[in-house]
Amino acid sequence: MSTVDDEAFNQAVTAALMFLPGDRQATPEEVESATAMAIQVISLKGMTVDRELLAKALEAKTNVYQEDSAALHDAEGHVPWLADAKNDRDWAFWDRYNRYLKTVVRMPPQVVRALDRTTEEVLGELEDPLRPGRWRRTGLVIGQVQSGKTGQYIGLATKAADAGYRLIVVFAGIHNDLRSQTQLRIDEGLLGFDTQYQLRSDQEGSNRKIGVGAMSHVDQLAVASLTNSAEKGDFDRRTASKANLPIGGFPIVLVVKKHRRIIDYLRTWVTEVHGEADETGRKIVRDIPLFVIDDEADNASINTADADSEPTKINEAIRKLVNSFDKAAYVGYTATPFANIYVDSDADHDVLGGDLFPDSFIRALRPPSNYLGPERLFGLRVQDEDEDDIDPLPLVRHVTDTASWIPDKHRSGWVPSGEIPASLRRAIHSFVLTCAARRVRGQVNKHNSMLIHVTRFTAVQGQVRDQVDDYVRFLSESLRDRYGNSSQTCLAELRALWDSDFASTTDYFPTEEAERLSWEAVAEEIVPALLKFKVKAINGAAKDVLDYYENRHKGLSVIAIGGEKLSRGLTLEGLSVSYYLRASKTYDTLLQMGRWFGYRPGYEDLCRLYTTPALESAYAEITAATDELRRDVEEMSVLGLTPSEFGLKVRTSSLGLAITAANKMRQGTRVRLSYSGELPETTIFNLQDGTPQKNLESLRSFTDTLAGLSDPQVDGGSGSLTWKHVPPEVVAAGFFDTYQTAKEAHRVRPQFIADYVRKCAAHGELTEWTVRVVGVQSRQGVGTVDIAGHSMTLVTRQESGRKTPGRHTIKRVLSPKDEIVDLDDAQKARALADTKKAAEHSKRRDGSPRNPTTATGTPLRFQRRPDQPLLLIYPLAPPANSDADDQVPLVGFAVSFPFSEGQIKTEYVVNDVWWKQGADLDFEEYEDDE
């Protein structure tokens, strides 16, 4: 497709979107009608497009949907204001950004509507900038990695500017390139001019309009910036003093790196120019409302110092800035909110006051349905019977041949030995084929990126860059060899990869999302695609830059080798192939390194992630943990909990370990746990060391003790055995003290559960246990086990799909209907009503409304009395053809804990061994020299 064709096609899509409904999903008939009308419109300009391709593009856009966000609120001190302000203020900044997203970015209409709705919801959580007096609001917005958070907070910033916030500060990472990239996005979406050439929209002699400012028939809006998109365009006091910009008449926008001195410069400048001394002599800015957007809010902004010490410097600088205004709003954005939730909500520093805990609101955003996120890439075991499990896409390729090239544990002086491994050559070949295939699909002038992230050390990255560059040059020369056999040999190798990998993978995707291509068509584009390749090292030592903007018309094809700089916020445009070996001990660090998440319109099937089996398993665990956190926000919003109550629950729960660095947990290695409102359940089983037999003996001893107290109730249909009114010490000592869990099951620790039970019992909670050994109707081919004199058919559970020697992993042990067996009718009714309420306005992955028929999750456990816990024990059939000891039945359990009225916690001292076991990764931390 030529550039002319590109322009015609883009105009046709823009025209067609204007004919589609703006407030709902378009029907197939409406899409067909809009296609026909758009073709007529562009024909008047002498342009033509392929009708079928245009219809497919419109179907792809109109089939995208986005669920509503969920939030926790604390309305104390807040005055609702937005409903009236929507009628009496001019929303010009938002209106032109809205138009820009629809007509220039060509974002799917329903996604733009969702962005309008969610930014309005967040804005309404803030205070009216025109409200008199002193006020402060702090909140947190949880998105997903590479899911469009920047576009979301730009939309919020446009509305904040319209509403009356006059100083808008965006904190954008800790590196210059991320700050520069964010500034460029702000230039395009909010300011409308290139800040490298002008500071304000009405500057004489400058007309560098871009983005929203370059659209036809748009008004010039008064706005200015004291930072620019150059690499060194951060805040500078000299620039600010020369600009002579009075703050207050129109919005001033700054995009600032998280650096203590720069933040202090900013605070000093604004207080010197606009501050008034208070009763203590400290200068306060009285009548200029401040709005702070903290991108990647879990990085650098968190106070990692001990609670009794002075805060860390960047955290202190941000708090000083916010406290220098009597009207201030702070909103953090992150995909990994674990550290933010660990912030001390009760902090009250003598000078700085409260910390940056999001005590006003926490809002969780759902990504659009066309987002390629961790759930789709790594799969997800869903704990809601109204939803099906998400099977992983066939895009991950295992790497097992790098031990001699770059070992897991290497130092900064390591020299990669020999040639690059075969897996990396295969990954580079995949990138060549992907770029060629995208050209065949008409994506000629689009950006293409490959990520290589194998080491944290800049010196080693430089050597990897040289090796990769040598191989790319060798590949290019071989394919252009007209006289020897090199070209035929290379093409044969590439074709073998295409036939064995790409053709079959494309067949897995729907036809409207992935066009099946012939090898002949792809082969024609291989050399043109390869000739555009650039190999760059992206780190603090290298001078290479990702100059996507400068190459926006022709497209940049780059292989980027890096580490820290490529793992926090920086977007790799058109990323299709990732080669990733970097391990980490914490959830948030690993998730942030996943630059391969995002939107891949028209080339999802061509994307590949080359990584180790251990890292793939780690990402599957992370996916489950982050999904559970977001579901907690959604469910607890229904229950009306505040951010402080939610923060307490997560901070003290069993999920709070190995999800963020120990210093961000503010408690060092001393950890306090609570199982209040939790459902710990076993999904990982150790098959060796006699563990299955020991756990079976433990179960039999426990049930014999129960039988000595009372006869069990026997379910006539399933054979399940139930004991009621069991004392807590019998449960703690008889079952949890003796049960042995797999060390990898870091979210289920029986010894911790036992301690928690005893602690609660001492306070009058968890005193009336129901214990149910779950059975099923007898089935042919399924074994039985004798429990307390009863023959019970073993329960079967689906395996997770990830096989590890000596370990058995299932998707989940709980059957949701089992969790309600001990509730009375009134509890069941309330729990189901709350479960349905939590599902309101949410959709299944096929876009249909969710309608749960069984009470589940937090709404169910919220109905439990504090004295009403439930222990479910599952005798499980051992995995077939495994290395389990003598094929002994496995024993799994799930505990449905009520919410503790006293939020009782148990304290533990956690050593480094715990952290390494918790993350299930053997990785030695070294000092980062990037």
Tab-separated table of C-alpha atoms in Angstrom, residues 66 107 142-153 178 181-182 185 295-296 333-336 365-368 370-374 377 449 451 546 548 565-576 578 590-601 603 630:
chain	number	residue	atom	x	y	z
A	66	GLN	CA	-14.240	-1.298	27.424
A	107	MET	CA	-9.183	5.375	18.440
A	142	ILE	CA	-4.632	1.560	38.521
A	143	GLY	CA	-4.213	0.682	34.864
A	144	GLN	CA	-2.225	-2.046	33.138
A	145	VAL	CA	1.243	-1.998	31.618
A	146	GLN	CA	1.225	-0.333	28.195
A	147	SER	CA	-2.576	-0.090	28.233
A	148	GLY	CA	-2.952	3.627	27.481
A	149	LYS	CA	-2.497	5.264	30.897
A	150	THR	CA	-0.680	8.224	29.319
A	151	GLY	CA	-3.587	8.954	26.994
A	152	GLN	CA	-5.941	8.612	29.956
A	153	TYR	CA	-4.153	11.114	32.178
A	178	LEU	CA	10.813	8.902	29.366
A	181	GLN	CA	8.535	11.041	25.428
A	182	THR	CA	5.808	12.072	27.884
A	185	ARG	CA	2.553	13.306	24.152
A	295	ASP	CA	3.114	8.671	36.319
A	296	GLU	CA	4.589	5.324	37.449
A	333	TYR	CA	-1.021	6.391	37.920
A	334	THR	CA	0.491	2.910	37.920
A	335	ALA	CA	-0.002	-0.614	36.654
A	336	THR	CA	1.714	-2.086	39.721
A	365	LEU	CA	-9.391	0.894	35.004
A	366	ARG	CA	-10.267	-2.007	32.751
A	367	PRO	CA	-8.350	-2.075	29.447
A	368	PRO	CA	-10.207	-2.204	26.118
A	370	ASN	CA	-8.264	-5.218	22.000
A	371	TYR	CA	-5.521	-4.941	24.638
A	372	LEU	CA	-2.854	-7.639	24.477
A	373	GLY	CA	-2.277	-7.985	28.209
A	374	PRO	CA	-0.813	-10.537	30.605
A	377	LEU	CA	-0.460	-13.764	26.820
A	449	SER	CA	10.587	-2.685	17.367
A	451	LEU	CA	13.352	-5.709	22.530
A	546	LEU	CA	14.587	5.869	20.032
A	548	TYR	CA	10.229	7.413	16.623
A	565	LYS	CA	15.451	2.326	30.731
A	566	LEU	CA	13.317	-0.095	28.733
A	567	SER	CA	11.428	-1.406	31.754
A	568	ARG	CA	9.684	1.669	33.164
A	569	GLY	CA	7.118	3.614	31.184
A	570	LEU	CA	9.077	3.983	27.949
A	571	THR	CA	6.992	2.861	24.993
A	572	LEU	CA	8.553	0.787	22.240
A	573	GLU	CA	6.438	1.646	19.209
A	574	GLY	CA	5.338	-1.333	17.145
A	575	LEU	CA	7.001	-3.831	19.498
A	576	SER	CA	6.518	-7.294	18.036
A	578	SER	CA	10.846	-9.570	22.694
A	590	LEU	CA	8.713	-8.158	36.606
A	591	LEU	CA	5.394	-6.775	35.426
A	592	GLN	CA	6.899	-3.381	34.579
A	593	MET	CA	9.545	-5.097	32.473
A	594	GLY	CA	6.779	-6.498	30.277
A	595	ARG	CA	7.040	-3.948	27.490
A	596	TRP	CA	5.428	-6.495	25.136
A	597	PHE	CA	1.945	-5.722	26.466
A	598	GLY	CA	-0.208	-3.190	24.607
A	599	TYR	CA	-2.074	-2.827	21.324
A	600	ARG	CA	-1.044	-4.683	18.174
A	601	PRO	CA	-3.703	-3.909	15.539
A	603	TYR	CA	-0.202	-7.967	13.782
A	630	ARG	CA	-8.257	-5.504	40.697
